[in-house]
Amino acid sequence: MAVPTTTGPPDPPAPTHPPHSPVTTDRAPGLPATAIDPAVMARRIREDVIRMAGGPEGAHAGGSLSCADLMAVLHAQLLRPGDSFVLSKGHAAPALYSALAQLGRIPADELDGYAQPGSRLFGHPPHDLPGVEFPTGSLGHGLGLSVGLAMAEQLRGGDRHVYTVLGDGELQEGSVWEAALLAGHRELPGLVAAVDRNGLQITGGTEDRVALEPLDAKFAAFGWRVRTVDGHDLPALHEALRPSPAGPVAVIARTVKGRGVPFLEHRVAGHYAKLKPALVRRALAALGRRTTGEAS
């Protein structure tokens, strides 16, 4: 079933991205004083994703919405100066761009030009954008890049952390498991790989294409410490995403594709969406009905 569309007279333009004002909250040691409440960040990420999906090029909405809470906890609470983050599922760039705008790394009004000619906010993260260590887009490479960063840190005896967010359909790539094997063998401390386990990929359900379960047992067999968590529970994510000095951590975050927007939730067709203004307003209204504490 396709994502709903509208017919009839032209709609007025969809809302643009408002300026972001950080909301201070308790934060981990080493974070800047302008840390943002993760619940607020997650809600704003979802709103920004919807606005980007309402642009002329559309956006990868479903997977950006499902990983919004992961992105918020990492960027608002856990990433310290010097730590590394790799968005292996590069098509979720809209969620990353929103987080970077909220942190002041890029101007919020740049989000209005997402994926348009002349914009530096491509459909997948470019290498020269603040907050992006590697360009990602071809799936299956982010974990290998992260393992390389973690190995370098292990060799220099440092304590920097390396985080990566992977899509679950991406785990069907053999390169992911080559990297996982090496990480377990090296017992890499400070490496955290979070899987956005929403169960859907562009062609359907992951278990109908190439089954992944039992996913926890697979990572454990490769020497990883595995934590399975509700991927929309912010406090639980905060605990699960903490690195271990004893070796790599795999966080299987059970999420909902299109989370927060009823007509996109659990929908394969929402993987990539180009929303008309009326649907943008409808989605923003649905997100706005949640309280700040429920925004995740």
PDB file of C-alpha atoms in Angstrom, residues 27-231:
ATOM      1  CA  ARG A  27      24.681  15.593  30.794  1.00  0.00           C
ATOM      2  CA  ALA A  28      27.560  13.178  30.823  1.00  0.00           C
ATOM      3  CA  PRO A  29      31.021  14.448  31.849  1.00  0.00           C
ATOM      4  CA  GLY A  30      32.797  16.159  28.976  1.00  0.00           C
ATOM      5  CA  LEU A  31      29.700  17.306  27.110  1.00  0.00           C
ATOM      6  CA  PRO A  32      29.437  21.021  26.342  1.00  0.00           C
ATOM      7  CA  ALA A  33      27.321  23.215  28.599  1.00  0.00           C
ATOM      8  CA  THR A  34      24.694  23.581  25.877  1.00  0.00           C
ATOM      9  CA  ALA A  35      23.655  19.924  25.997  1.00  0.00           C
ATOM     10  CA  ILE A  36      20.097  19.318  24.813  1.00  0.00           C
ATOM     11  CA  ASP A  37      17.309  17.369  26.457  1.00  0.00           C
ATOM     12  CA  PRO A  38      17.221  14.100  24.418  1.00  0.00           C
ATOM     13  CA  ALA A  39      13.407  14.024  24.415  1.00  0.00           C
ATOM     14  CA  VAL A  40      13.324  17.504  22.917  1.00  0.00           C
ATOM     15  CA  MET A  41      16.031  16.608  20.408  1.00  0.00           C
ATOM     16  CA  ALA A  42      14.191  13.452  19.329  1.00  0.00           C
ATOM     17  CA  ARG A  43      10.941  15.345  18.782  1.00  0.00           C
ATOM     18  CA  ARG A  44      12.709  18.049  16.786  1.00  0.00           C
ATOM     19  CA  ILE A  45      14.511  15.429  14.715  1.00  0.00           C
ATOM     20  CA  ARG A  46      11.184  13.891  13.750  1.00  0.00           C
ATOM     21  CA  GLU A  47       9.687  17.276  12.899  1.00  0.00           C
ATOM     22  CA  ASP A  48      12.698  18.189  10.766  1.00  0.00           C
ATOM     23  CA  VAL A  49      12.627  14.834   8.984  1.00  0.00           C
ATOM     24  CA  ILE A  50       8.992  15.394   8.045  1.00  0.00           C
ATOM     25  CA  ARG A  51       9.746  18.876   6.730  1.00  0.00           C
ATOM     26  CA  MET A  52      12.624  17.492   4.652  1.00  0.00           C
ATOM     27  CA  ALA A  53      10.316  14.781   3.306  1.00  0.00           C
ATOM     28  CA  GLY A  54       8.001  17.603   2.265  1.00  0.00           C
ATOM     29  CA  GLY A  55      10.730  19.181   0.139  1.00  0.00           C
ATOM     30  CA  PRO A  56      10.941  18.802  -3.638  1.00  0.00           C
ATOM     31  CA  GLU A  57      13.217  15.767  -3.418  1.00  0.00           C
ATOM     32  CA  GLY A  58      11.500  13.924  -0.563  1.00  0.00           C
ATOM     33  CA  ALA A  59      13.543  12.026   2.019  1.00  0.00           C
ATOM     34  CA  HIS A  60      14.226   8.650   3.584  1.00  0.00           C
ATOM     35  CA  ALA A  61      11.591   9.238   6.233  1.00  0.00           C
ATOM     36  CA  GLY A  62      10.821   5.815   7.716  1.00  0.00           C
ATOM     37  CA  GLY A  63      14.317   4.890   8.858  1.00  0.00           C
ATOM     38  CA  SER A  64      15.137   8.449   9.918  1.00  0.00           C
ATOM     39  CA  LEU A  65      12.092   8.499  12.192  1.00  0.00           C
ATOM     40  CA  SER A  66      12.859   5.079  13.650  1.00  0.00           C
ATOM     41  CA  CYS A  67      16.399   6.028  14.675  1.00  0.00           C
ATOM     42  CA  ALA A  68      15.556   9.504  16.007  1.00  0.00           C
ATOM     43  CA  ASP A  69      15.775   8.389  19.643  1.00  0.00           C
ATOM     44  CA  LEU A  70      19.089   6.648  19.066  1.00  0.00           C
ATOM     45  CA  MET A  71      20.461   9.777  17.431  1.00  0.00           C
ATOM     46  CA  ALA A  72      19.166  12.005  20.223  1.00  0.00           C
ATOM     47  CA  VAL A  73      20.654   9.993  23.084  1.00  0.00           C
ATOM     48  CA  LEU A  74      23.997   9.732  21.317  1.00  0.00           C
ATOM     49  CA  HIS A  75      24.281  13.390  20.333  1.00  0.00           C
ATOM     50  CA  ALA A  76      22.643  14.952  23.380  1.00  0.00           C
ATOM     51  CA  GLN A  77      24.054  12.733  26.112  1.00  0.00           C
ATOM     52  CA  LEU A  78      26.879  10.384  25.159  1.00  0.00           C
ATOM     53  CA  LEU A  79      29.178  11.776  22.472  1.00  0.00           C
ATOM     54  CA  ARG A  80      32.086  13.603  24.106  1.00  0.00           C
ATOM     55  CA  PRO A  81      34.612  15.889  22.426  1.00  0.00           C
ATOM     56  CA  GLY A  82      37.006  13.602  20.548  1.00  0.00           C
ATOM     57  CA  ASP A  83      34.583  10.680  20.315  1.00  0.00           C
ATOM     58  CA  SER A  84      33.630   9.387  16.860  1.00  0.00           C
ATOM     59  CA  PHE A  85      30.241   8.773  15.295  1.00  0.00           C
ATOM     60  CA  VAL A  86      29.601   6.959  12.017  1.00  0.00           C
ATOM     61  CA  LEU A  87      26.112   6.802  10.492  1.00  0.00           C
ATOM     62  CA  SER A  88      26.456   3.514   8.675  1.00  0.00           C
ATOM     63  CA  LYS A  89      22.836   3.688   7.444  1.00  0.00           C
ATOM     64  CA  GLY A  90      23.665   6.863   5.553  1.00  0.00           C
ATOM     65  CA  HIS A  91      20.176   7.217   4.110  1.00  0.00           C
ATOM     66  CA  ALA A  92      19.076   8.370   7.595  1.00  0.00           C
ATOM     67  CA  ALA A  93      21.035  11.576   6.952  1.00  0.00           C
ATOM     68  CA  PRO A  94      17.952  13.767   7.656  1.00  0.00           C
ATOM     69  CA  ALA A  95      18.022  12.641  11.292  1.00  0.00           C
ATOM     70  CA  LEU A  96      21.746  13.383  11.523  1.00  0.00           C
ATOM     71  CA  TYR A  97      21.393  16.807   9.904  1.00  0.00           C
ATOM     72  CA  SER A  98      18.698  17.770  12.397  1.00  0.00           C
ATOM     73  CA  ALA A  99      20.864  16.685  15.332  1.00  0.00           C
ATOM     74  CA  LEU A 100      23.801  18.689  13.978  1.00  0.00           C
ATOM     75  CA  ALA A 101      21.595  21.749  13.529  1.00  0.00           C
ATOM     76  CA  GLN A 102      20.356  21.468  17.100  1.00  0.00           C
ATOM     77  CA  LEU A 103      23.934  21.294  18.329  1.00  0.00           C
ATOM     78  CA  GLY A 104      24.822  24.394  16.322  1.00  0.00           C
ATOM     79  CA  ARG A 105      27.179  22.516  14.013  1.00  0.00           C
ATOM     80  CA  ILE A 106      25.218  23.644  10.945  1.00  0.00           C
ATOM     81  CA  PRO A 107      22.645  26.456  10.538  1.00  0.00           C
ATOM     82  CA  ALA A 108      19.051  25.300  11.057  1.00  0.00           C
ATOM     83  CA  ASP A 109      17.892  27.120   7.925  1.00  0.00           C
ATOM     84  CA  GLU A 110      20.142  24.874   5.829  1.00  0.00           C
ATOM     85  CA  LEU A 111      17.667  22.077   6.459  1.00  0.00           C
ATOM     86  CA  ASP A 112      15.184  23.858   4.167  1.00  0.00           C
ATOM     87  CA  GLY A 113      17.478  23.173   1.198  1.00  0.00           C
ATOM     88  CA  TYR A 114      17.974  19.476   1.954  1.00  0.00           C
ATOM     89  CA  ALA A 115      19.029  17.487  -1.151  1.00  0.00           C
ATOM     90  CA  GLN A 116      18.418  20.448  -3.450  1.00  0.00           C
ATOM     91  CA  PRO A 117      20.910  21.776  -6.024  1.00  0.00           C
ATOM     92  CA  GLY A 118      23.643  23.793  -4.368  1.00  0.00           C
ATOM     93  CA  SER A 119      23.018  22.372  -0.901  1.00  0.00           C
ATOM     94  CA  ARG A 120      25.750  20.561   1.003  1.00  0.00           C
ATOM     95  CA  LEU A 121      23.096  18.448   2.749  1.00  0.00           C
ATOM     96  CA  PHE A 122      23.081  15.522   0.351  1.00  0.00           C
ATOM     97  CA  GLY A 123      20.799  12.510   0.565  1.00  0.00           C
ATOM     98  CA  HIS A 124      23.722  10.755   2.279  1.00  0.00           C
ATOM     99  CA  PRO A 125      26.249  12.487   4.553  1.00  0.00           C
ATOM    100  CA  PRO A 126      29.214  14.111   2.745  1.00  0.00           C
ATOM    101  CA  HIS A 127      32.701  13.951   4.207  1.00  0.00           C
ATOM    102  CA  ASP A 128      33.209  17.710   4.543  1.00  0.00           C
ATOM    103  CA  LEU A 129      30.225  18.443   6.793  1.00  0.00           C
ATOM    104  CA  PRO A 130      30.869  19.249  10.474  1.00  0.00           C
ATOM    105  CA  GLY A 131      30.089  16.204  12.578  1.00  0.00           C
ATOM    106  CA  VAL A 132      30.622  13.733   9.710  1.00  0.00           C
ATOM    107  CA  GLU A 133      33.833  11.674   9.845  1.00  0.00           C
ATOM    108  CA  PHE A 134      33.128   9.518   6.797  1.00  0.00           C
ATOM    109  CA  PRO A 135      30.713   9.804   3.888  1.00  0.00           C
ATOM    110  CA  THR A 136      28.303   6.880   4.009  1.00  0.00           C
ATOM    111  CA  GLY A 137      25.727   5.658   1.568  1.00  0.00           C
ATOM    112  CA  SER A 138      26.772   2.275   0.237  1.00  0.00           C
ATOM    113  CA  LEU A 139      25.541   0.022   3.016  1.00  0.00           C
ATOM    114  CA  GLY A 140      27.824  -2.370   4.851  1.00  0.00           C
ATOM    115  CA  HIS A 141      30.847  -0.123   5.345  1.00  0.00           C
ATOM    116  CA  GLY A 142      30.142   1.876   8.497  1.00  0.00           C
ATOM    117  CA  LEU A 143      31.020  -0.853  10.969  1.00  0.00           C
ATOM    118  CA  GLY A 144      34.334  -1.551   9.244  1.00  0.00           C
ATOM    119  CA  LEU A 145      35.226   2.145   9.373  1.00  0.00           C
ATOM    120  CA  SER A 146      34.264   2.240  13.049  1.00  0.00           C
ATOM    121  CA  VAL A 147      36.355  -0.828  13.818  1.00  0.00           C
ATOM    122  CA  GLY A 148      39.325   0.904  12.199  1.00  0.00           C
ATOM    123  CA  LEU A 149      38.830   3.958  14.399  1.00  0.00           C
ATOM    124  CA  ALA A 150      38.493   1.794  17.503  1.00  0.00           C
ATOM    125  CA  MET A 151      41.622  -0.198  16.629  1.00  0.00           C
ATOM    126  CA  ALA A 152      43.604   3.010  16.195  1.00  0.00           C
ATOM    127  CA  GLU A 153      42.416   4.184  19.612  1.00  0.00           C
ATOM    128  CA  GLN A 154      43.312   0.829  21.157  1.00  0.00           C
ATOM    129  CA  LEU A 155      46.813   0.992  19.679  1.00  0.00           C
ATOM    130  CA  ARG A 156      47.436   4.492  21.003  1.00  0.00           C
ATOM    131  CA  GLY A 157      46.096   3.555  24.432  1.00  0.00           C
ATOM    132  CA  GLY A 158      43.416   6.253  24.374  1.00  0.00           C
ATOM    133  CA  ASP A 159      39.940   6.260  25.835  1.00  0.00           C
ATOM    134  CA  ARG A 160      37.911   7.787  23.020  1.00  0.00           C
ATOM    135  CA  HIS A 161      34.631   6.078  22.188  1.00  0.00           C
ATOM    136  CA  VAL A 162      33.408   5.074  18.736  1.00  0.00           C
ATOM    137  CA  TYR A 163      29.685   4.800  18.016  1.00  0.00           C
ATOM    138  CA  THR A 164      27.982   3.641  14.862  1.00  0.00           C
ATOM    139  CA  VAL A 165      24.325   3.248  13.892  1.00  0.00           C
ATOM    140  CA  LEU A 166      23.462   0.486  11.430  1.00  0.00           C
ATOM    141  CA  GLY A 167      20.246  -0.446   9.677  1.00  0.00           C
ATOM    142  CA  ASP A 168      18.992  -3.976  10.200  1.00  0.00           C
ATOM    143  CA  GLY A 169      18.656  -4.698   6.477  1.00  0.00           C
ATOM    144  CA  GLU A 170      22.263  -3.587   6.182  1.00  0.00           C
ATOM    145  CA  LEU A 171      23.281  -6.579   8.293  1.00  0.00           C
ATOM    146  CA  GLN A 172      22.701  -8.773   5.260  1.00  0.00           C
ATOM    147  CA  GLU A 173      26.003  -7.416   3.896  1.00  0.00           C
ATOM    148  CA  GLY A 174      28.930  -9.764   4.477  1.00  0.00           C
ATOM    149  CA  SER A 175      31.314  -6.894   5.172  1.00  0.00           C
ATOM    150  CA  VAL A 176      29.399  -6.157   8.388  1.00  0.00           C
ATOM    151  CA  TRP A 177      30.223  -9.581   9.773  1.00  0.00           C
ATOM    152  CA  GLU A 178      33.866  -9.408   8.696  1.00  0.00           C
ATOM    153  CA  ALA A 179      34.143  -6.226  10.745  1.00  0.00           C
ATOM    154  CA  ALA A 180      32.229  -7.772  13.658  1.00  0.00           C
ATOM    155  CA  LEU A 181      34.569 -10.771  13.659  1.00  0.00           C
ATOM    156  CA  LEU A 182      37.653  -8.552  13.847  1.00  0.00           C
ATOM    157  CA  ALA A 183      36.175  -6.341  16.574  1.00  0.00           C
ATOM    158  CA  GLY A 184      35.413  -9.340  18.746  1.00  0.00           C
ATOM    159  CA  HIS A 185      38.852 -10.832  18.150  1.00  0.00           C
ATOM    160  CA  ARG A 186      40.558  -7.570  19.153  1.00  0.00           C
ATOM    161  CA  GLU A 187      38.205  -7.087  22.130  1.00  0.00           C
ATOM    162  CA  LEU A 188      37.928  -3.454  21.125  1.00  0.00           C
ATOM    163  CA  PRO A 189      37.022  -1.261  24.099  1.00  0.00           C
ATOM    164  CA  GLY A 190      34.878   1.801  23.555  1.00  0.00           C
ATOM    165  CA  LEU A 191      33.215   0.499  20.377  1.00  0.00           C
ATOM    166  CA  VAL A 192      29.405   0.550  20.319  1.00  0.00           C
ATOM    167  CA  ALA A 193      27.354  -0.585  17.320  1.00  0.00           C
ATOM    168  CA  ALA A 194      23.641   0.209  17.557  1.00  0.00           C
ATOM    169  CA  VAL A 195      21.280  -1.611  15.193  1.00  0.00           C
ATOM    170  CA  ASP A 196      18.087   0.224  14.250  1.00  0.00           C
ATOM    171  CA  ARG A 197      15.997  -2.955  14.365  1.00  0.00           C
ATOM    172  CA  ASN A 198      12.741  -1.808  12.778  1.00  0.00           C
ATOM    173  CA  GLY A 199      12.256  -5.064  10.857  1.00  0.00           C
ATOM    174  CA  LEU A 200      11.715  -3.462   7.455  1.00  0.00           C
ATOM    175  CA  GLN A 201      13.915  -2.691   4.477  1.00  0.00           C
ATOM    176  CA  ILE A 202      13.138  -1.125   1.141  1.00  0.00           C
ATOM    177  CA  THR A 203      11.901  -4.388  -0.374  1.00  0.00           C
ATOM    178  CA  GLY A 204       9.903  -5.692   2.606  1.00  0.00           C
ATOM    179  CA  GLY A 205      10.425  -7.379   5.945  1.00  0.00           C
ATOM    180  CA  THR A 206      13.993  -8.315   6.829  1.00  0.00           C
ATOM    181  CA  GLU A 207      12.994 -11.813   7.910  1.00  0.00           C
ATOM    182  CA  ASP A 208      11.237 -12.398   4.575  1.00  0.00           C
ATOM    183  CA  ARG A 209      14.305 -11.362   2.589  1.00  0.00           C
ATOM    184  CA  VAL A 210      17.357 -12.751   4.421  1.00  0.00           C
ATOM    185  CA  ALA A 211      16.496 -13.667   7.999  1.00  0.00           C
ATOM    186  CA  LEU A 212      18.663 -12.104  10.716  1.00  0.00           C
ATOM    187  CA  GLU A 213      17.378 -13.745  13.869  1.00  0.00           C
ATOM    188  CA  PRO A 214      18.634 -14.770  16.343  1.00  0.00           C
ATOM    189  CA  LEU A 215      20.521 -11.511  16.004  1.00  0.00           C
ATOM    190  CA  ASP A 216      21.681 -11.335  19.608  1.00  0.00           C
ATOM    191  CA  ALA A 217      23.198 -14.807  19.420  1.00  0.00           C
ATOM    192  CA  LYS A 218      25.027 -13.939  16.200  1.00  0.00           C
ATOM    193  CA  PHE A 219      26.778 -10.923  17.719  1.00  0.00           C
ATOM    194  CA  ALA A 220      27.490 -12.836  20.922  1.00  0.00           C
ATOM    195  CA  ALA A 221      29.107 -15.640  18.912  1.00  0.00           C
ATOM    196  CA  PHE A 222      31.485 -13.042  17.455  1.00  0.00           C
ATOM    197  CA  GLY A 223      32.589 -11.947  20.921  1.00  0.00           C
ATOM    198  CA  TRP A 224      30.353  -8.908  21.411  1.00  0.00           C
ATOM    199  CA  ARG A 225      28.503  -7.876  24.561  1.00  0.00           C
ATOM    200  CA  VAL A 226      24.890  -7.725  23.402  1.00  0.00           C
ATOM    201  CA  ARG A 227      22.152  -5.519  24.840  1.00  0.00           C
ATOM    202  CA  THR A 228      18.607  -5.648  23.482  1.00  0.00           C
ATOM    203  CA  VAL A 229      16.495  -2.615  24.268  1.00  0.00           C
ATOM    204  CA  ASP A 230      13.321  -0.737  23.356  1.00  0.00           C
ATOM    205  CA  GLY A 231      14.734   1.689  20.829  1.00  0.00           C
TER     206      GLY A 231
END
